[in-house]
Amino acid sequence: MNAPVTVPKAELHCHIEGAAPPNLVKRLANQHGMDVSSVLNGNGKYVWSDFTTFLKAYDVASGVFKTPSDYALLSETYFRMLAAEGAIYGEVFISPDHAQAAGLSYRSYVEGLAAGIERAKDETAIEGRLIAIGVRHFGTASVERVVKEVIGNPHPLVTGFGLAGDERSGHPANFSKAFRMACEAGLGTTAHAGEFGGPDSIIAALDFLRVKRLGHGVRAIEDKDLVKRLADEDIVLEVCPGSNVSLGVYTHLRFHPVNLLRKEGVKITLNSDDPPFFGTTLGKEYSSVAKTFGWSFEDQMTITRTAIEAAFCDEATRNRLLVRLDSAVEDRVGE
Ligand code: ADE
Ligand code: ZN
């Protein structure tokens, strides 16, 4: 008998700095003579206790990536790990503000990341794309600077623009100009909303930023009309259940609304967000959600199909990915 076919996976929501394995952060910190003991404990685990201290730990860990080759190593490591779990596609959020704070220009940041993705692709055939994000708690001017930098320095792998950071600061209206510019430049757009903010934060993101994808979006479940709107408007949620449980948005996976949202006809994808910070991986997200809610192989295939259909990639790439996805079904039938 052949080995059972694993579900091909796709990731739409992972912050590249948040995917840094602790041992890589430690190694680069030593190399650059930096002290990261405030955010990495003796067991090689990230240390944080709530969303605010998580964001702080994330900032400190990001600081060890100082050169294009550091970033190439990070993206190669992450995409190889993703491919090893059966992923065929990954989009990562990149943060030009964090690169700038570490002394890197936007261009060298992107070139480093792209080199790592190409190396991983040569070995594993995984496809990767980059979504540049503005950090909302850095303010409107900083978010607009990011989008101008992206538009002024086009790169074939940078296909999207997004908004992350502390949802509790900065109304989406402050970022509508940045999103209009991104959209006019042909970039796909997505925004974090409905993670720490309630349904109003989601409505504001939809109305002011005109996004068709939302990072998280899960607190829509608190507003019946909004759930219907998400379903009617084909809004795709980049759901990160492990992250939500880790950050205390829900106390336990079985109380997470991912299954209810899916049953209401909302388009769902599964994602890892900042995997080593939350003790997760994309593979663990698929398997824990499938186990908790009784999702079948076909249910999980639908998750990946939704992700590929919503991916910020060109149509030829999308079609190739869909063929790869379908071939997993054929392999299964032939098992
Ligand atoms: N940046 C990195 N991870 C994030 C998250 N979960 N929410 C908002 N901004 C982030
Ligand atoms: Zn996120």
Short mmCIF file of C-alpha atoms and ligand atoms in Angstrom, two decimals:
data_model
loop_
_atom_site.label_atom_id
_atom_site.label_comp_id
_atom_site.label_asym_id
_atom_site.label_seq_id
_atom_site.Cartn_x
_atom_site.Cartn_y
_atom_site.Cartn_z
CA MET A 1 0.00 0.00 0.00
CA ASN A 2 1.22 3.54 -0.77
CA ALA A 3 1.84 6.05 2.04
CA PRO A 4 -1.37 7.99 2.76
CA VAL A 5 -1.61 11.24 0.80
CA THR A 6 -1.23 14.32 3.02
CA VAL A 7 -3.44 17.31 2.33
CA PRO A 8 -1.57 19.85 0.19
CA LYS A 9 -1.54 23.07 2.17
CA ALA A 10 -1.32 26.79 1.52
CA GLU A 11 -0.48 29.60 3.92
CA LEU A 12 -1.77 33.14 3.40
CA HIS A 13 -1.01 34.67 6.79
CA CYS A 14 2.43 34.38 8.34
CA HIS A 15 4.73 37.21 9.42
CA ILE A 16 8.23 36.34 8.22
CA GLU A 17 9.95 37.85 11.27
CA GLY A 18 7.39 36.03 13.44
CA ALA A 19 8.39 32.74 11.77
CA ALA A 20 12.01 32.98 12.92
CA PRO A 21 13.07 29.79 14.72
CA PRO A 22 14.52 30.69 18.15
CA ASN A 23 17.78 28.86 17.41
CA LEU A 24 18.29 30.97 14.27
CA VAL A 25 17.60 34.18 16.23
CA LYS A 26 20.08 33.10 18.91
CA ARG A 27 22.74 32.20 16.34
CA LEU A 28 22.44 35.53 14.48
CA ALA A 29 22.34 37.46 17.77
CA ASN A 30 25.67 35.85 18.76
CA GLN A 31 27.09 36.58 15.32
CA HIS A 32 26.12 40.28 15.53
CA GLY A 33 27.05 40.61 19.23
CA MET A 34 23.47 41.24 20.35
CA ASP A 35 21.68 40.26 23.54
CA VAL A 36 18.25 38.65 23.04
CA SER A 37 17.96 37.09 26.50
CA SER A 38 15.01 39.41 27.32
CA VAL A 39 12.87 37.60 24.72
CA LEU A 40 14.40 34.10 24.52
CA ASN A 41 14.62 31.90 27.60
CA GLY A 42 17.22 29.23 28.41
CA ASN A 43 15.01 26.55 26.81
CA GLY A 44 15.09 28.36 23.49
CA LYS A 45 11.46 29.56 23.78
CA TYR A 46 10.16 33.06 23.12
CA VAL A 47 9.07 34.88 26.28
CA TRP A 48 5.95 37.05 26.30
CA SER A 49 2.74 37.18 28.31
CA ASP A 50 0.14 39.18 26.36
CA PHE A 51 -0.34 40.90 23.00
CA THR A 52 1.70 43.95 23.98
CA THR A 53 4.68 41.94 25.23
CA PHE A 54 4.35 39.59 22.25
CA LEU A 55 4.72 42.58 19.88
CA LYS A 56 7.75 43.73 21.88
CA ALA A 57 9.39 40.27 21.73
CA TYR A 58 8.68 40.19 18.00
CA ASP A 59 10.44 43.57 17.57
CA VAL A 60 13.52 42.45 19.50
CA ALA A 61 13.81 39.11 17.66
CA SER A 62 13.42 40.92 14.29
CA GLY A 63 16.41 43.10 15.16
CA VAL A 64 18.92 40.27 14.65
CA PHE A 65 18.21 40.11 10.88
CA LYS A 66 20.62 42.72 9.62
CA THR A 67 21.80 41.73 6.14
CA PRO A 68 20.17 40.43 2.94
CA SER A 69 21.76 37.05 3.57
CA ASP A 70 20.29 36.90 7.11
CA TYR A 71 16.87 37.42 5.55
CA ALA A 72 17.58 34.90 2.78
CA LEU A 73 18.39 32.33 5.45
CA LEU A 74 15.15 33.15 7.28
CA SER A 75 12.89 32.83 4.23
CA GLU A 76 14.68 29.71 2.97
CA THR A 77 14.32 28.09 6.41
CA TYR A 78 10.63 28.96 6.71
CA PHE A 79 9.65 27.91 3.16
CA ARG A 80 11.56 24.62 3.45
CA MET A 81 9.73 23.88 6.71
CA LEU A 82 6.43 24.74 5.08
CA ALA A 83 7.13 22.46 2.11
CA ALA A 84 8.14 19.64 4.48
CA GLU A 85 4.60 19.79 5.90
CA GLY A 86 3.05 19.42 2.48
CA ALA A 87 2.55 23.08 1.60
CA ILE A 88 2.63 24.01 -2.07
CA TYR A 89 2.19 27.77 -1.61
CA GLY A 90 3.00 30.39 1.00
CA GLU A 91 2.54 34.14 1.30
CA VAL A 92 4.46 35.93 4.00
CA PHE A 93 3.99 39.37 5.45
CA ILE A 94 7.15 41.42 5.27
CA SER A 95 7.69 44.53 7.34
CA PRO A 96 9.87 47.20 5.70
CA ASP A 97 9.71 49.17 8.98
CA HIS A 98 11.37 46.33 10.87
CA ALA A 99 14.03 45.99 8.15
CA GLN A 100 14.67 49.72 8.28
CA ALA A 101 15.05 49.61 12.06
CA ALA A 102 17.70 46.91 11.56
CA GLY A 103 19.52 49.15 9.04
CA LEU A 104 18.38 47.53 5.79
CA SER A 105 16.96 49.29 2.72
CA TYR A 106 13.63 48.08 1.31
CA ARG A 107 15.35 46.82 -1.85
CA SER A 108 18.00 44.74 -0.09
CA TYR A 109 15.38 43.39 2.35
CA VAL A 110 13.19 42.15 -0.52
CA GLU A 111 16.12 40.84 -2.56
CA GLY A 112 17.38 38.85 0.43
CA LEU A 113 13.95 37.35 1.13
CA ALA A 114 13.39 36.57 -2.56
CA ALA A 115 16.76 34.78 -2.82
CA GLY A 116 15.78 32.50 0.08
CA ILE A 117 12.38 31.76 -1.48
CA GLU A 118 14.03 30.87 -4.81
CA ARG A 119 16.44 28.50 -3.06
CA ALA A 120 13.58 26.78 -1.23
CA LYS A 121 11.60 26.57 -4.48
CA ASP A 122 14.51 24.95 -6.33
CA GLU A 123 14.65 22.21 -3.71
CA THR A 124 10.95 21.69 -2.95
CA ALA A 125 8.86 23.31 -5.74
CA ILE A 126 7.04 25.49 -3.19
CA GLU A 127 5.78 28.82 -4.56
CA GLY A 128 6.13 31.95 -2.43
CA ARG A 129 4.94 35.56 -2.53
CA LEU A 130 5.49 38.57 -0.29
CA ILE A 131 2.91 40.97 1.15
CA ALA A 132 4.39 44.23 2.44
CA ILE A 133 2.68 45.43 5.58
CA GLY A 134 2.36 48.76 7.28
CA VAL A 135 2.31 48.63 11.07
CA ARG A 136 -0.79 50.52 12.26
CA HIS A 137 0.63 51.60 15.61
CA PHE A 138 3.51 53.29 13.75
CA GLY A 139 0.91 55.69 12.29
CA THR A 140 -0.51 56.87 8.95
CA ALA A 141 2.69 58.46 7.60
CA SER A 142 4.68 55.29 8.17
CA VAL A 143 2.05 53.09 6.49
CA GLU A 144 1.93 55.46 3.49
CA ARG A 145 5.72 55.43 3.28
CA VAL A 146 5.63 51.61 3.01
CA VAL A 147 3.14 51.59 0.15
CA LYS A 148 5.11 54.26 -1.73
CA GLU A 149 8.29 52.24 -1.31
CA VAL A 150 6.58 49.10 -2.63
CA ILE A 151 5.14 50.91 -5.64
CA GLY A 152 8.43 52.73 -6.36
CA ASN A 153 10.49 49.51 -6.24
CA PRO A 154 8.39 46.85 -7.94
CA HIS A 155 9.48 43.24 -7.42
CA PRO A 156 7.76 40.24 -9.04
CA LEU A 157 7.37 38.43 -5.72
CA VAL A 158 5.87 41.42 -3.85
CA THR A 159 2.25 41.09 -4.86
CA GLY A 160 0.30 42.43 -1.90
CA PHE A 161 -0.05 45.14 0.68
CA GLY A 162 -1.48 44.77 4.18
CA LEU A 163 -2.00 46.30 7.60
CA ALA A 164 -0.83 44.63 10.82
CA GLY A 165 0.20 45.73 14.28
CA ASP A 166 -1.89 46.75 17.25
CA GLU A 167 -5.52 46.81 16.16
CA ARG A 168 -6.40 48.84 19.23
CA SER A 169 -4.63 51.89 17.79
CA GLY A 170 -5.46 53.81 14.59
CA HIS A 171 -8.86 53.74 12.88
CA PRO A 172 -8.90 52.12 9.40
CA ALA A 173 -9.99 55.50 7.96
CA ASN A 174 -6.43 56.69 8.66
CA PHE A 175 -5.13 54.16 6.16
CA SER A 176 -7.67 54.44 3.34
CA LYS A 177 -5.32 56.52 1.15
CA ALA A 178 -2.52 53.94 1.48
CA PHE A 179 -4.92 51.13 0.52
CA ARG A 180 -6.30 53.09 -2.44
CA MET A 181 -2.75 53.58 -3.73
CA ALA A 182 -1.96 49.88 -3.28
CA CYS A 183 -5.11 48.85 -5.08
CA GLU A 184 -4.51 51.24 -7.99
CA ALA A 185 -0.98 49.82 -8.31
CA GLY A 186 -2.48 46.33 -8.78
CA LEU A 187 -1.45 44.91 -5.40
CA GLY A 188 -3.74 42.50 -3.55
CA THR A 189 -4.84 43.92 -0.22
CA THR A 190 -5.60 42.49 3.21
CA ALA A 191 -5.89 43.94 6.72
CA HIS A 192 -5.80 42.56 10.24
CA ALA A 193 -9.21 43.13 11.85
CA GLY A 194 -11.47 41.26 14.24
CA GLU A 195 -8.58 39.76 16.20
CA PHE A 196 -8.57 42.05 19.25
CA GLY A 197 -11.14 44.45 17.82
CA GLY A 198 -14.81 43.41 17.67
CA PRO A 199 -17.19 43.40 14.68
CA ASP A 200 -16.89 47.20 14.29
CA SER A 201 -13.21 46.84 13.45
CA ILE A 202 -14.11 44.44 10.64
CA ILE A 203 -16.87 46.65 9.27
CA ALA A 204 -14.45 49.61 9.27
CA ALA A 205 -11.76 47.58 7.46
CA LEU A 206 -14.26 46.52 4.78
CA ASP A 207 -15.72 50.01 4.37
CA PHE A 208 -12.56 52.12 4.54
CA LEU A 209 -9.92 49.78 3.12
CA ARG A 210 -12.11 47.87 0.62
CA VAL A 211 -10.26 44.60 1.27
CA LYS A 212 -11.50 41.23 0.04
CA ARG A 213 -9.32 39.36 2.55
CA LEU A 214 -9.12 39.87 6.30
CA GLY A 215 -6.37 38.83 8.71
CA HIS A 216 -8.28 36.92 11.41
CA GLY A 217 -11.78 38.45 11.10
CA VAL A 218 -13.04 35.78 13.47
CA ARG A 219 -14.82 38.11 15.88
CA ALA A 220 -17.37 38.66 13.12
CA ILE A 221 -19.12 35.76 14.84
CA GLU A 222 -20.40 38.28 17.41
CA ASP A 223 -22.58 39.98 14.75
CA LYS A 224 -25.01 37.86 12.74
CA ASP A 225 -25.48 40.50 10.01
CA LEU A 226 -21.75 40.81 9.57
CA VAL A 227 -21.35 37.04 9.17
CA LYS A 228 -23.96 37.19 6.41
CA ARG A 229 -22.15 40.13 4.80
CA LEU A 230 -18.83 38.23 4.79
CA ALA A 231 -20.51 35.24 3.16
CA ASP A 232 -22.45 37.34 0.62
CA GLU A 233 -19.40 39.40 -0.37
CA ASP A 234 -17.05 36.38 -0.60
CA ILE A 235 -14.64 37.86 1.91
CA VAL A 236 -11.86 35.39 2.68
CA LEU A 237 -10.73 35.05 6.29
CA GLU A 238 -7.10 34.28 7.05
CA VAL A 239 -7.92 32.38 10.24
CA CYS A 240 -5.09 31.63 12.70
CA PRO A 241 -6.69 29.50 15.43
CA GLY A 242 -3.47 28.61 17.30
CA SER A 243 -2.48 32.27 17.45
CA ASN A 244 -5.92 33.26 18.77
CA VAL A 245 -5.81 30.63 21.52
CA SER A 246 -2.21 31.50 22.41
CA LEU A 247 -2.98 35.22 22.66
CA GLY A 248 -6.12 34.53 24.71
CA VAL A 249 -8.76 35.65 22.19
CA TYR A 250 -10.38 32.23 22.86
CA THR A 251 -9.61 30.04 25.85
CA HIS A 252 -9.60 26.74 23.97
CA LEU A 253 -9.63 25.62 20.35
CA ARG A 254 -13.04 23.96 20.81
CA PHE A 255 -14.51 27.42 21.58
CA HIS A 256 -12.95 28.98 18.44
CA PRO A 257 -15.57 30.11 15.88
CA VAL A 258 -13.76 28.77 12.79
CA ASN A 259 -16.20 25.89 12.38
CA LEU A 260 -19.30 28.05 12.93
CA LEU A 261 -18.09 30.64 10.41
CA ARG A 262 -17.46 27.90 7.87
CA LYS A 263 -20.93 26.45 8.42
CA GLU A 264 -22.40 29.93 7.82
CA GLY A 265 -20.76 29.94 4.38
CA VAL A 266 -17.83 32.26 5.15
CA LYS A 267 -14.68 31.50 3.14
CA ILE A 268 -12.05 30.17 5.51
CA THR A 269 -8.32 29.53 5.25
CA LEU A 270 -6.00 28.18 7.98
CA ASN A 271 -2.75 29.89 8.88
CA SER A 272 0.07 29.96 11.44
CA ASP A 273 0.62 33.76 11.98
CA ASP A 274 3.86 33.71 14.04
CA PRO A 275 4.45 29.95 14.38
CA PRO A 276 7.28 29.55 16.93
CA PHE A 277 5.85 32.30 19.15
CA PHE A 278 2.60 30.33 19.39
CA GLY A 279 4.04 26.81 19.40
CA THR A 280 2.42 26.02 16.09
CA THR A 281 3.06 25.27 12.40
CA LEU A 282 0.77 25.27 9.39
CA GLY A 283 0.58 21.47 9.56
CA LYS A 284 -0.46 21.61 13.22
CA GLU A 285 -3.18 24.16 12.40
CA TYR A 286 -4.70 21.84 9.79
CA SER A 287 -4.47 18.75 11.97
CA SER A 288 -5.67 20.30 15.25
CA VAL A 289 -8.67 22.00 13.62
CA ALA A 290 -9.55 18.84 11.66
CA LYS A 291 -9.36 16.74 14.84
CA THR A 292 -11.30 19.21 17.02
CA PHE A 293 -14.14 19.79 14.55
CA GLY A 294 -14.14 16.48 12.69
CA TRP A 295 -13.07 17.87 9.31
CA SER A 296 -12.50 15.30 6.58
CA PHE A 297 -9.72 15.15 3.98
CA GLU A 298 -12.12 16.84 1.53
CA ASP A 299 -12.93 19.60 4.05
CA GLN A 300 -9.22 20.31 4.40
CA MET A 301 -8.78 20.27 0.61
CA THR A 302 -11.49 22.95 0.43
CA ILE A 303 -9.47 25.10 2.84
CA THR A 304 -6.43 24.89 0.57
CA ARG A 305 -8.51 25.48 -2.55
CA THR A 306 -9.99 28.63 -0.99
CA ALA A 307 -6.47 29.84 -0.15
CA ILE A 308 -5.19 29.27 -3.67
CA GLU A 309 -8.22 30.94 -5.19
CA ALA A 310 -7.65 33.98 -2.94
CA ALA A 311 -3.85 34.03 -3.33
CA PHE A 312 -2.12 37.20 -4.49
CA CYS A 313 -0.44 35.50 -7.45
CA ASP A 314 -0.76 35.61 -11.23
CA GLU A 315 -3.33 33.41 -12.96
CA ALA A 316 -0.80 31.03 -14.54
CA THR A 317 0.67 30.27 -11.09
CA ARG A 318 -2.81 29.89 -9.60
CA ASN A 319 -3.79 27.39 -12.30
CA ARG A 320 -0.58 25.38 -11.79
CA LEU A 321 -1.26 25.24 -8.04
CA LEU A 322 -4.84 24.10 -8.60
CA VAL A 323 -3.57 21.29 -10.86
CA ARG A 324 -1.15 20.22 -8.11
CA LEU A 325 -4.00 20.30 -5.61
CA ASP A 326 -6.27 18.21 -7.82
CA SER A 327 -3.52 15.65 -8.39
CA ALA A 328 -3.57 14.93 -4.63
CA VAL A 329 -7.20 13.82 -4.99
CA GLU A 330 -6.27 11.58 -7.90
CA ASP A 331 -3.37 10.10 -5.91
CA ARG A 332 -5.78 9.40 -3.07
CA VAL A 333 -8.27 7.67 -5.31
CA GLY A 334 -5.42 5.50 -6.58
CA GLU A 335 -4.22 4.61 -3.05
N1 ADE B 1 2.25 41.26 13.87
C1 ADE B 1 2.74 40.05 14.05
N2 ADE B 1 1.77 39.21 14.50
C2 ADE B 1 0.65 39.93 14.60
C3 ADE B 1 -0.68 39.64 15.00
N3 ADE B 1 -1.04 38.41 15.41
N4 ADE B 1 -1.58 40.62 14.97
C4 ADE B 1 -1.21 41.85 14.58
N5 ADE B 1 0.02 42.18 14.19
C5 ADE B 1 0.95 41.23 14.20
ZN ZN B 2 -0.99 38.36 11.74
#
